Each structure stands twice: as structure tokens, then as C-alpha cells.
XYZ file of C-alpha atoms in Angstrom:
658
model
C -43.378 30.251 -29.738
C -46.274 28.472 -28.309
C -47.571 25.014 -29.886
C -51.387 25.858 -31.575
C -52.892 23.150 -29.258
C -52.257 25.143 -26.275
C -53.292 28.171 -26.729
C -56.464 28.558 -29.199
C -56.909 32.039 -31.318
C -59.437 34.136 -30.109
C -62.175 34.760 -32.325
C -61.192 38.171 -34.327
C -62.393 40.335 -37.638
C -60.154 40.075 -40.732
C -57.473 42.500 -40.588
C -57.610 43.217 -36.884
C -54.914 42.975 -34.474
C -54.971 40.216 -31.763
C -56.796 41.671 -28.487
C -56.918 40.136 -25.303
C -58.377 40.774 -22.111
C -56.299 40.819 -18.647
C -58.057 37.774 -17.543
C -56.768 35.852 -20.514
C -53.421 37.325 -20.403
C -53.147 36.081 -16.903
C -54.235 32.842 -17.652
C -52.066 32.225 -20.463
C -48.913 33.562 -18.300
C -50.040 31.111 -15.765
C -50.194 28.595 -18.337
C -46.758 29.095 -19.369
C -45.287 29.403 -16.191
C -47.086 25.874 -15.280
C -45.157 24.308 -18.242
C -42.041 25.767 -17.899
C -42.224 24.377 -14.300
C -43.349 20.896 -15.581
C -40.086 21.105 -17.936
C -37.760 22.129 -15.092
C -39.016 19.618 -12.815
C -38.286 16.982 -15.716
C -35.092 18.307 -16.614
C -34.134 17.902 -12.673
C -35.109 14.611 -12.548
C -32.966 13.634 -15.440
C -29.826 15.432 -14.381
C -30.562 13.471 -10.983
C -30.538 10.332 -13.301
C -27.482 11.304 -14.630
C -25.463 11.963 -11.965
C -26.814 8.555 -10.173
C -25.545 6.799 -13.107
C -21.870 8.222 -12.999
C -21.558 7.702 -9.494
C -22.619 3.632 -10.184
C -20.132 3.868 -12.751
C -17.325 5.251 -10.699
C -18.562 2.618 -8.300
C -17.940 -0.038 -10.934
C -14.739 1.191 -11.959
C -13.133 1.336 -8.522
C -14.771 -2.671 -8.408
C -13.288 -3.362 -11.446
C -9.800 -1.928 -10.564
C -9.797 -3.850 -6.993
C -10.476 -6.790 -8.719
C -7.941 -6.584 -11.382
C -5.383 -5.953 -8.598
C -6.520 -8.893 -6.498
C -5.945 -11.200 -9.518
C -2.177 -9.759 -9.947
C -1.427 -10.606 -6.348
C -2.745 -13.455 -6.313
C -0.342 -14.250 -9.278
C 2.471 -12.654 -7.321
C 1.787 -14.859 -4.340
C 2.001 -18.285 -6.671
C 5.190 -16.664 -8.253
C 6.671 -16.351 -4.395
C 5.997 -20.356 -3.722
C 7.824 -21.250 -6.975
C 10.553 -19.157 -6.010
C 10.684 -20.910 -2.639
C 10.170 -24.316 -3.544
C 13.186 -23.347 -6.343
C 15.307 -22.299 -3.816
C 14.419 -25.438 -1.518
C 15.325 -27.672 -4.455
C 18.654 -25.569 -5.147
C 20.070 -26.435 -1.555
C 18.893 -30.031 -1.307
C 20.118 -30.990 -5.036
C 24.089 -30.630 -3.830
C 23.587 -33.412 -1.527
C 22.063 -36.109 -3.613
C 24.387 -38.359 -5.679
C 25.282 -37.862 -9.384
C 22.498 -39.932 -10.372
C 19.883 -38.696 -8.021
C 20.756 -35.311 -9.054
C 20.313 -35.973 -12.766
C 16.836 -37.970 -11.903
C 15.702 -34.581 -9.982
C 16.749 -32.064 -12.955
C 15.005 -34.156 -15.129
C 11.802 -34.433 -13.027
C 12.023 -30.548 -12.798
C 12.086 -29.981 -16.510
C 9.055 -32.358 -16.660
C 7.618 -30.332 -13.806
C 7.981 -27.219 -15.634
C 5.681 -28.339 -18.689
C 2.620 -29.055 -16.420
C -0.305 -26.393 -16.662
C -2.332 -25.340 -13.817
C -5.498 -27.382 -15.517
C -3.105 -31.100 -15.663
C -1.986 -30.296 -12.059
C -5.785 -29.804 -10.843
C -6.610 -32.923 -12.945
C -3.927 -34.801 -11.071
C -4.470 -33.644 -7.939
C -8.223 -34.778 -8.469
C -7.578 -38.360 -9.408
C -5.357 -38.523 -6.471
C -7.931 -37.566 -4.041
C -10.685 -39.695 -5.733
C -8.256 -42.595 -5.516
C -7.763 -42.046 -1.694
C -11.598 -41.532 -1.039
C -12.271 -44.828 -2.670
C -9.739 -46.402 -0.725
C -10.605 -45.233 2.429
C -14.099 -45.892 1.958
C -14.122 -49.149 0.855
C -16.882 -50.005 -1.457
C -18.312 -46.698 -1.579
C -18.234 -44.732 -4.687
C -16.181 -42.061 -4.799
C -17.433 -38.497 -4.711
C -16.638 -35.992 -7.498
C -14.502 -33.102 -6.584
C -14.648 -29.246 -7.717
C -11.347 -28.103 -8.938
C -9.477 -26.006 -7.000
C -10.175 -21.967 -7.712
C -6.855 -21.563 -8.680
C -6.689 -23.582 -11.614
C -8.712 -20.784 -13.422
C -6.398 -18.620 -15.222
C -8.235 -15.212 -15.719
C -7.836 -13.783 -19.198
C -4.898 -12.011 -20.056
C -2.655 -13.603 -17.254
C -0.055 -16.218 -18.237
C -0.517 -19.582 -17.195
C 2.350 -20.175 -14.386
C 3.995 -23.273 -15.551
C 7.323 -22.967 -13.733
C 4.834 -22.815 -10.316
C 2.698 -25.493 -11.106
C 5.658 -27.831 -11.918
C 7.678 -27.216 -8.735
C 4.410 -27.637 -6.567
C 3.547 -30.951 -8.292
C 7.481 -31.698 -7.688
C 7.590 -30.726 -4.104
C 6.087 -34.287 -2.457
C 8.319 -36.262 -4.811
C 11.604 -34.395 -4.266
C 11.431 -34.359 -0.461
C 11.317 -38.284 -0.618
C 14.506 -38.400 -2.841
C 16.267 -35.943 -0.968
C 15.779 -38.137 2.230
C 16.846 -40.940 0.756
C 19.839 -39.470 -1.203
C 21.234 -37.923 1.998
C 20.755 -40.758 4.261
C 22.986 -42.921 1.673
C 25.498 -40.084 1.171
C 25.846 -39.019 4.709
C 29.861 -40.164 4.813
C 30.380 -38.721 1.447
C 29.581 -35.222 3.010
C 30.466 -35.559 6.526
C 33.892 -33.999 5.352
C 32.116 -31.313 3.646
C 29.852 -30.245 6.517
C 32.915 -29.155 8.722
C 34.736 -26.952 5.827
C 35.340 -23.437 6.823
C 33.301 -20.984 5.383
C 35.320 -18.591 2.631
C 35.693 -15.283 3.870
C 33.669 -12.330 2.371
C 30.415 -14.198 2.037
C 27.682 -12.381 3.777
C 24.862 -14.141 4.882
C 22.638 -10.755 4.308
C 22.487 -12.277 0.838
C 19.121 -13.613 -0.026
C 20.452 -15.577 -2.764
C 21.767 -18.934 -0.775
C 25.368 -20.320 -1.543
C 23.600 -23.484 -2.910
C 22.424 -21.690 -5.654
C 26.090 -21.132 -6.785
C 27.377 -24.514 -6.561
C 28.657 -24.619 -2.934
C 27.274 -25.894 0.489
C 29.997 -23.749 2.474
C 27.247 -22.097 4.612
C 26.555 -25.465 6.020
C 28.628 -24.682 9.054
C 28.551 -21.982 11.687
C 26.337 -19.274 12.926
C 25.345 -18.351 8.800
C 23.742 -21.878 8.931
C 21.960 -21.081 11.639
C 20.538 -17.807 10.514
C 19.363 -19.394 7.206
C 17.359 -22.286 9.223
C 16.013 -19.178 11.017
C 15.142 -17.166 7.785
C 13.676 -20.670 6.438
C 11.387 -21.020 9.399
C 10.012 -17.303 9.226
C 9.190 -17.859 5.695
C 7.464 -21.270 6.107
C 5.525 -19.819 9.004
C 4.205 -17.056 7.305
C 3.441 -19.006 4.500
C 1.041 -20.994 6.841
C -0.884 -17.930 7.609
C -3.686 -16.085 5.202
C -4.755 -12.533 5.592
C -8.550 -11.879 6.501
C -8.934 -10.184 3.102
C -7.337 -12.810 1.073
C -3.662 -11.767 1.147
C -0.720 -14.227 1.850
C 1.866 -13.119 4.034
C 5.126 -13.955 2.101
C 7.237 -11.050 1.562
C 9.812 -11.854 4.754
C 12.449 -12.765 2.068
C 13.199 -9.016 2.010
C 13.809 -8.928 5.906
C 17.392 -9.629 7.502
C 15.985 -11.147 10.184
C 19.273 -12.298 11.352
C 19.332 -8.536 13.093
C 15.535 -8.816 14.641
C 15.232 -8.390 18.497
C 14.030 -11.956 19.718
C 11.823 -10.435 22.194
C 9.645 -8.492 19.390
C 9.413 -11.338 16.493
C 7.353 -8.708 14.343
C 9.585 -5.608 14.626
C 13.174 -5.320 13.336
C 14.986 -2.694 15.052
C 18.023 -1.671 13.866
C 20.865 -0.658 16.400
C 23.265 0.553 13.725
C 22.896 1.533 10.197
C 22.422 -0.529 7.426
C 25.445 -0.458 5.171
C 22.720 0.144 1.992
C 25.136 -2.468 -0.310
C 27.910 0.251 -0.063
C 31.347 -1.781 1.120
C 33.407 0.271 3.665
C 36.293 -1.283 3.588
C 36.716 -0.510 -0.502
C 35.290 3.018 0.579
C 38.221 3.464 3.205
C 40.865 1.866 0.272
C 39.719 4.001 -2.796
C 38.420 7.651 -3.251
C 34.566 7.498 -4.150
C 35.142 9.388 -7.257
C 37.454 6.717 -8.720
C 36.588 3.372 -7.004
C 33.746 1.441 -9.088
C 33.717 -0.530 -6.412
C 32.498 2.693 -4.321
C 29.730 3.458 -6.396
C 28.247 0.035 -6.584
C 25.697 -1.934 -4.341
C 24.082 -5.458 -4.134
C 21.364 -6.037 -6.487
C 18.136 -4.795 -4.989
C 15.531 -7.176 -3.649
C 13.389 -6.360 -6.465
C 16.087 -7.085 -9.113
C 16.883 -10.466 -7.273
C 13.519 -11.620 -7.005
C 13.425 -11.154 -10.657
C 16.144 -13.104 -10.781
C 14.706 -15.809 -8.887
C 11.438 -15.730 -10.961
C 13.699 -16.576 -14.093
C 14.788 -19.743 -12.642
C 11.398 -21.136 -12.277
C 10.371 -20.050 -15.911
C 8.068 -17.079 -14.929
C 8.690 -13.896 -16.608
C 6.124 -11.217 -14.706
C 3.738 -9.217 -16.879
C 5.024 -5.899 -17.337
C 2.477 -4.054 -14.962
C 4.291 -6.344 -11.856
C 7.721 -5.287 -13.208
C 9.819 -2.552 -10.909
C 12.184 0.197 -12.082
C 15.664 -1.449 -13.057
C 18.384 -0.535 -11.022
C 21.156 0.773 -13.549
C 24.048 -2.071 -14.377
C 26.865 0.013 -12.426
C 24.766 -0.419 -9.598
C 24.858 -4.287 -9.664
C 26.447 -5.363 -6.823
C 29.597 -5.377 -4.761
C 30.793 -9.187 -3.605
C 30.098 -9.668 0.049
C 27.613 -6.376 0.015
C 24.134 -6.115 1.351
C 21.048 -5.213 -1.434
C 21.235 -1.612 -1.488
C 17.715 -0.017 -0.980
C 18.253 4.081 -0.781
C 19.538 5.650 -3.640
C 20.418 9.126 -4.551
C 19.053 10.514 -7.769
C 20.826 13.724 -9.217
C 19.070 16.297 -11.377
C 20.186 14.612 -14.449
C 18.308 11.209 -13.367
C 21.931 9.696 -12.077
C 20.919 6.648 -9.385
C 24.025 6.171 -6.642
C 23.375 4.348 -3.108
C 23.325 6.245 -0.258
C 26.286 6.027 2.209
C 24.476 6.319 5.222
C 26.837 8.558 7.916
C 27.454 6.542 11.068
C 25.427 8.584 13.175
C 22.440 7.713 10.653
C 20.320 5.864 13.402
C 21.922 7.219 16.698
C 21.052 10.638 18.667
C 18.021 12.458 20.418
C 14.826 11.911 18.846
C 15.947 8.604 16.648
C 13.854 5.636 17.620
C 15.603 2.083 18.377
C 12.319 -0.114 17.212
C 8.394 0.017 18.020
C 6.629 -2.758 19.984
C 2.787 -3.566 19.582
C 0.853 -2.881 23.083
C -2.685 -2.679 21.886
C -5.316 -4.207 19.523
C -8.354 -2.070 18.781
C -11.143 -4.927 16.731
C -12.910 -2.431 14.598
C -14.954 -5.172 12.926
C -14.387 -3.625 9.576
C -11.641 -2.441 7.256
C -9.995 0.311 8.908
C -9.306 2.981 6.102
C -8.668 5.995 8.321
C -6.863 6.458 11.998
C -6.129 9.683 14.079
C -4.659 10.032 17.718
C -5.832 12.898 19.919
C -3.442 15.332 21.764
C -2.638 14.283 24.704
C -2.494 10.648 23.603
C -5.521 9.038 25.044
C -7.816 8.367 22.250
C -7.696 6.643 18.977
C -10.402 6.928 15.952
C -10.828 4.327 13.313
C -12.956 5.039 10.586
C -14.312 1.759 8.536
C -17.562 1.309 7.055
C -20.204 3.830 7.649
C -18.543 5.129 10.898
C -16.072 5.989 13.221
C -15.234 4.320 16.382
C -13.368 6.015 19.780
C -11.046 4.105 21.743
C -9.710 5.152 24.597
C -6.093 3.501 24.785
C -5.206 4.989 27.979
C -6.311 1.841 30.012
C -4.923 -1.208 27.544
C -7.490 -3.685 29.007
C -10.313 -1.730 27.440
C -11.613 -4.119 24.221
C -14.495 -2.090 22.942
C -14.974 1.366 21.905
C -16.193 3.959 24.290
C -18.611 5.416 21.282
C -19.599 5.100 17.695
C -20.222 8.068 14.930
C -22.024 6.679 12.136
C -20.915 9.256 9.374
C -22.384 7.607 5.936
C -24.083 5.091 4.534
C -24.024 1.808 6.098
C -21.751 0.518 2.922
C -19.574 3.491 2.231
C -16.421 3.389 3.634
C -14.832 6.532 5.744
C -11.429 7.865 3.820
C -9.964 10.289 6.068
C -10.574 11.668 9.476
C -9.131 14.738 11.056
C -9.236 16.049 14.648
C -9.007 19.962 15.361
C -6.320 20.891 17.612
C -8.460 21.292 20.786
C -9.377 17.771 20.404
C -13.203 18.963 20.491
C -13.973 18.779 16.617
C -13.645 15.889 14.299
C -14.242 15.983 10.580
C -15.016 12.764 8.905
C -14.867 12.410 4.759
C -15.558 9.469 2.672
C -17.161 7.462 -0.080
C -19.919 10.404 -0.097
C -20.098 14.230 -1.271
C -20.879 15.030 2.634
C -18.088 16.136 5.260
C -19.427 15.462 8.931
C -18.145 18.086 11.500
C -18.783 16.353 14.813
C -18.844 18.308 18.447
C -16.994 15.821 20.710
C -17.372 17.989 23.521
C -21.213 17.467 23.986
C -22.342 14.849 26.431
C -22.908 12.360 23.497
C -21.038 13.393 20.280
C -23.372 14.709 17.735
C -23.151 16.482 13.989
C -23.017 20.013 14.770
C -22.662 20.655 10.993
C -22.328 19.012 7.265
C -20.432 20.391 4.174
C -21.695 19.180 0.823
C -19.693 19.051 -2.372
C -20.321 18.330 -6.039
C -17.899 15.423 -5.793
C -19.347 12.196 -4.896
C -16.311 11.346 -2.708
C -13.861 12.677 -0.541
C -10.250 10.668 -0.188
C -8.162 12.773 2.138
C -8.110 15.745 4.773
C -6.320 18.640 6.080
C -6.839 21.192 8.336
C -4.990 24.564 8.526
C -2.483 25.207 11.485
C -5.278 27.868 12.668
C -8.047 25.350 12.301
C -10.151 27.874 10.587
C -9.770 26.125 7.148
C -10.303 22.346 5.999
C -9.033 21.214 2.652
C -10.488 17.822 1.364
C -9.317 16.028 -1.884
C -11.760 15.295 -3.924
C -12.592 12.330 -6.430
C -12.876 14.662 -9.136
C -9.560 16.213 -8.739
C -10.272 19.500 -7.213
C -9.472 20.390 -3.861
C -12.191 22.056 -2.196
C -11.421 24.750 0.670
C -13.847 25.109 3.390
C -14.391 27.783 5.760
C -14.910 26.335 8.925
C -16.366 29.119 11.055
C -19.350 30.038 8.700
C -18.997 26.506 6.826
C -19.150 27.102 3.337
C -17.112 26.341 0.537
C -14.887 29.483 -0.238
C -12.605 28.195 -3.194
C -11.530 25.081 -5.253
C -7.783 24.417 -6.424
C -8.094 22.769 -9.826
C -5.282 20.843 -11.795
C -5.407 17.540 -11.050
C -6.932 15.433 -14.046
C -7.794 12.706 -11.928
C -8.933 11.962 -8.395
C -7.211 13.995 -5.394
C -5.802 11.261 -3.363
C -3.164 12.746 -0.801
C -2.639 16.238 0.961
C -0.608 17.732 3.417
C 0.025 21.464 4.495
C 3.005 23.291 6.087
C 3.501 23.847 9.415
C 3.031 27.947 8.651
C 0.104 27.196 6.513
C 1.239 29.002 3.762
C 1.734 26.165 1.224
C -0.449 22.944 0.387
C 0.815 19.766 -1.060
C -1.555 17.258 -3.059
C -1.041 14.208 -5.029
C -3.414 12.797 -7.066
C -3.900 9.363 -9.563
C -2.801 11.545 -12.737
C 0.603 10.923 -11.550
C 1.232 14.005 -10.384
C 2.256 15.746 -7.156
C 1.379 19.858 -6.946
C 1.802 22.570 -4.342
C -0.268 25.257 -3.875
C 0.366 29.217 -2.424
C -2.490 29.345 0.068
C -1.894 32.890 0.146
C -2.331 34.002 -3.203
C -4.606 31.098 -4.613
C -2.099 29.395 -7.213
C -0.360 26.403 -7.918
C 3.563 26.640 -7.413
C 4.855 23.567 -8.569
C 4.257 20.178 -9.938
C 6.053 17.059 -9.980
C 5.642 14.462 -12.854
C 5.958 10.922 -12.000
C 5.464 7.495 -13.955
C 3.212 5.785 -10.905
C 0.187 6.885 -9.162
C 0.452 8.780 -6.056
C -1.376 7.351 -2.859
C 0.229 8.934 -0.121
C 2.483 12.008 0.805
C 3.567 13.671 3.705
C 5.324 17.342 4.189
C 8.418 17.327 6.680
C 7.168 19.535 9.720
C 10.756 21.089 9.839
C 10.308 22.229 6.120
C 12.510 21.275 3.100
C 11.444 17.632 2.326
C 8.197 16.081 1.022
C 8.106 12.166 1.223
C 5.550 10.530 -1.393
C 4.330 7.102 -1.654
C 3.866 5.290 -4.846
C 1.820 2.704 -6.794
C 4.791 1.293 -7.930
C 5.900 0.500 -4.443
C 8.933 3.343 -4.111
C 8.862 6.036 -1.825
C 10.516 9.193 -3.099
C 12.167 11.890 -0.730
C 11.919 15.374 -2.806
C 13.674 18.654 -1.893
C 11.229 21.196 -2.253
C 13.644 23.762 -3.798
C 16.126 21.494 -5.244
C 15.985 19.146 -8.306
C 17.715 16.477 -6.279
C 15.471 13.297 -4.801
C 16.198 10.075 -3.040
C 14.144 6.754 -3.848
C 13.662 4.378 -1.615
C 12.991 0.396 -2.180
C 11.764 -1.721 0.770
C 8.112 -2.107 -0.197
C 6.974 -4.580 -2.083
C 3.516 -3.182 -3.133
C 1.675 -0.102 -3.293
C 2.558 2.528 -0.661
C -0.920 3.042 1.103
C -0.011 5.958 3.744
C 2.577 8.124 4.950
C 3.182 10.123 8.033
C 6.069 12.347 9.557
C 7.150 12.781 12.741
C 6.593 15.757 14.486
C 10.410 16.090 15.105
C 10.810 15.611 11.500
C 13.580 13.493 11.889
C 12.171 10.059 10.797
C 8.875 9.349 8.984
C 6.561 5.928 8.747
C 4.911 4.655 5.661
C 2.711 1.150 5.164
C 1.952 -0.702 2.208
C -0.362 -3.512 0.730
C 2.482 -5.641 1.311
C 1.644 -5.854 5.214
C 4.437 -3.362 6.476
C 5.220 -0.414 8.250
C 8.487 0.856 7.833
C 10.381 3.444 9.873
C 12.755 5.689 7.753
C 15.424 8.452 8.794
C 15.047 11.675 6.905
C 15.608 12.315 4.234
C 18.007 9.488 3.078
C 15.735 6.591 3.955
C 18.051 4.660 6.508
C 15.972 1.928 7.734
C 15.140 2.413 11.413
C 12.959 -0.401 12.131
C 10.337 -2.754 10.206
C 7.196 -4.403 11.289
C 4.956 -6.628 9.470
C 1.455 -7.137 10.211
C -0.919 -9.882 8.885
C -2.838 -7.544 6.541
C -2.575 -4.855 4.025
C -1.454 -1.501 6.327
C -4.290 1.112 5.078
C -3.713 4.094 7.022
C -1.247 5.206 9.896
C -0.943 8.137 12.110
C 1.831 9.418 14.632
C 1.233 10.963 18.184
C 2.019 14.781 18.478
C 5.021 13.471 21.317
C 6.339 10.629 18.793
C 5.808 8.127 21.428
C 2.748 6.300 19.494
C 1.881 4.687 16.223
C -1.245 3.664 15.265
C -1.985 1.658 11.729
C -5.454 0.478 10.323
C -5.243 -2.518 8.277
C -7.380 -4.957 5.964
C -8.143 -7.330 8.701
C -10.385 -5.042 10.552
C -8.503 -3.817 13.339
C -6.134 -0.768 14.313
C -2.752 -1.646 15.967
C -1.022 0.243 18.516
C 3.020 0.602 18.443
C 4.909 2.216 21.445
C 7.942 3.604 20.045
C 11.316 2.867 21.968
C 14.070 5.333 22.085
């Protein structure tokens, strides 16, 4: 059992058994204990080293994912620029003479063949020449090519985008000259009446169909308004590198002029349904009654094809079935009912979809809280006075009862300086705050003390907590762990009492029913699961084709809303197989919250949007566009205020207008 070098054999006569004295036996036991203790410490250090390496690998994985996602976003932005330039070309070309139209068409075809590297080389040469001329005899200074000329591996070059960028300046000069030369030729056409049945809410201009009949009347002014909004947004960049270029999907003709960043809907959007045809024919027999305009995503795919860009597979969204292709004169459908057998039909909203008690008209921004770091978590106190914003390493507390206050009233340092807060929850008494994030420890803060202090910490084996939920009786806390487990904590005894195991990847979001008997969780394993808290077992599992980033359970029961990485929002009936699928976000849905009345809910996304939806069918109540990705949101208990946290290091407070 022991190596010979550790314990020498005592002297003994041949054929006699070993004999040890008591002191010798004690010495041997002591030596063996010390040896085992040394082995234990060595193994413990090795285990800690492996745990540290695992955490570091997870961090590198997250960094790699964020970098790859950022590259995809940049590629999407370049595609948006190409689409807009293509739309401008299509609107200008009909006003040119036949000769100029041919020249422009040839220039477009040549420009489509230009790669980003060639474009950067041309721009660099022009800048060198300009500098040389401006400095007289001074030698030209070498210029570094723009980073956009570097193509990441695995991403196809955007030939169409580069070509149209190179063409834009030349085209603007030719179009101005041609319009001036042909002014008399087009004067009569400018006064032609608009054809009946044409809808100014369609995103495809009539000029793409070879006509300029929208030139006259209020429709043309609405078009100009849309273009101005697009140009304005395209000139601003987010603080985290995102460009606000998604206004193509917003029908700005319905916006409230006094609130330019919110689009209140005073009457239900028609969701692509031609109501006149619905009145003429029965829905079951009329193909027109079951069709809708192409969704904004399919429309963007068409525009991408116009500039010669085929989006890579990870950027393609689920295709709307051919039978839902479109109704002449209808609006793009964004809400679909999905039956048990997978059939999708656009939802005909009821006349009172956006009318009645508890249904907002719009929301207006009333305060901005400059946190100073990306705000990944927000929560509102009850009654509505304080807002808690979670960023890097700390939670800041803001008093919003006085809008003039520009500084937080206190700061709660929770994690290491470089680790982000991912969730913070207030207990109903308003005196206790629970904070979780990129650490294995949850912090429980006593807010009733003269100075807020940590009164307890809960430590789990998982390296991070992504989301938190509190039971209605405030006795239990549930934490979504990065290892996929759902940790159940006894807040009174401050102990881990149970773990729900089922998710095969990180558990990302969570909500609990009002009666405290059922828990809903979503994960990066593309599943949503429900748990029976009385029996401690899994009840249901819903499988999706996309990672789940957010979810919310309706306070009145029956409906569960789920936000996807794929940009969809799906509203599931908890007891029936049918559901609704909503298509207004252009990127992943990062947070979701139901109003306490249960009649509406909000979702936020990487596309900078805050969307408010009618429960359950998803009629769009209002929409607000912020200047950066909106990572988190919360609604006050009285449903009068909304708070969002965003990537431009601030939180925004909205007042809900009824």
C-alpha cells in the first residue's frame, strides 16, 4: 500500500511477524495523514485551475459569438444602404431621357462588378489627388483603406452594395441634368391622377413598377417624409457601433407629429387584410380574403435581389407561405395565426383591437437616465418612484419622481468591475433587491437601511446567472443559470433547496404564474419548458428552431409570449396547440414584458425598437425607435410607465398615454 521509500522496514528476525510499538504506529498514521492531506490540496488546486479555465473558455465563446454577430450586423447594414440606393435609382431613372436611362443602366451594371477592395482603392486615389491639389507642391500623404474594405472570412463580398456606392455621386449629377433637360416633357405627367387602389403604406415605390403616378397628391408628400426619416436615421450611428437604419418597416404616415420617435395607432392596423373583399366574399371561399401583402422581411429579400445580394443562410428569415403573398392595395401582414398543423393565416384584427379601457394609444419619452455603461437590466419600484439600472459591476438607483434629477441617488456595487449585471428583481415590499449576473453569486440588498447594504449572498456552482424570478409570496427566488439549471433558493434560510434540470444549454429567461404554481423558462437550447412548482417536475416542453432570448407569462393566464433570436415573437396558448407569430422586429428580441392588466405587452430588440402588442393576436399598439439596441425593459405595476435599458449606456423612461 505504501511506497518502500516512505516507511523503512523495522529490524526483525526471520520468520517473525512485524511488530510496531504504539509510538511507531502513531508516527506512521501521522505521516500517512500528512501525505493524504498534501494530495488533497494538490487535487483541490488542480480542480480550481480547471474551473478557472472553464470559465475563461466560456468567456471566449461569448466574445466570439458577439464578434461574429457584430460582423453579421455590419453586413446587414451595408445591404440596407444598397437597397436604399437602388430605390433612389429606380425613382430617378423614369425622369431621364431614353439615352440617359441606357447610360445609367450600363453604369449600374458596371458598378455591380466593383468589389469593396477596388472601391477603396479608387476612393484612396481620389483623396490622394485632392490632397495633392489642395497642398500645392506638397507630397501626397498615404491613406489607410477604410476597414469596411476588409472582408471577414466566410462572408461573401457585397458587390452590389459597393457598386451602388460608387455610382451614387455620378448618378446624382446625371439625374439633375436630365430632369432639367426634360422638365417640359414631364410636366404633364406630374399632374396625372393617382390610380385607384394604390396604397402609400407599401414599401415598394411605384417607380419600381415603371410608373411615376405617385408624384401627385399627399401620397407623394408621405413618400418624401419617409425618405427624410430614412436619411436622418442613416446619418446617425449608435454608440455601440449599430446604425439606425430600420425605419423602412415603419409606416411614418401614421405617426404622431408631436412624438417623432413613437408611432401611436389610433385605429387597428389592417395586417394585410383587404376588408372590402372580406365583406364581399366569405373567408372560407375567397382566396383574396386569406391573402396578405408580403411581410417586410420577404419584401427586403426582394430588394436585396435587386442589388445583386443574396443573404447568407443565417440571415434569412422564415418564408411566408406563397398563399399569403399579397393583396393588391393591402398593407404588409405582420401577425399570423398558426394552427396545430402548421398552417399560417394573417390575423383579421377585430374593430376594437386598439380601443377600450386599459389599451394605450401611444407612449412618450419623459426622462433619460445616463447610466454610463450598457444597461442590461432594469426594474421599477412600486409605487413608481425609483428605477434600478444594472450595468457593468453595479446597480444604480434613480429617483424619477423629480424629472430634473440627472444623477443616481445611490450606487450598489455588486460584482467585479468588468462583469455585467444581467437581472435585478425587487421584492414586493420594495425593501429588498436581488441582483444576478456574470458571477456565481447572487446579492441580496437591504434597501431599508440608511445606506443600502448586502445582507446575504447566494452562491451556486454555475459561473453566471442570466435571469431571476420571485415567487408571489416572496419566499422563493428562481435563477436561470448558464449551465442550464434552474436554481431554487429559500430566501428566508438563504439556502439552495432544489435545481430543475432539463435545458441542455444556458437558461436565458424566466417568468412565474400569478398563483405561484407554475414556472416558465426559455433556453439557448431552442426550448421553452414549464415546471410544476408543487410537485417539482417538468410539465411541458415546446421546441423551436431558434434560441430563446426572452419570454413573459400573461398575468391573466392562458398566454405565453416568447422572444426569439430569429426576430420573431410567438404567443402560445398554454393549453391549446394554436399560436400567433408576430413579425415587426428586424433582429433578435432581447426582452419582453406583459402589462399587469394582461391586455398588452412590450418587446425590445437588437433593432433598436420598442414594440407594444395587443394580447394575444399581436395588433401593433405603438412602436418607438431608440438610438441603440434595447436590451431590457420593465413596466410599472399601474401600467403607466415603461423603462428600457439600451446599448448606448442609458435607460429611457416612457409615460404610457391612454
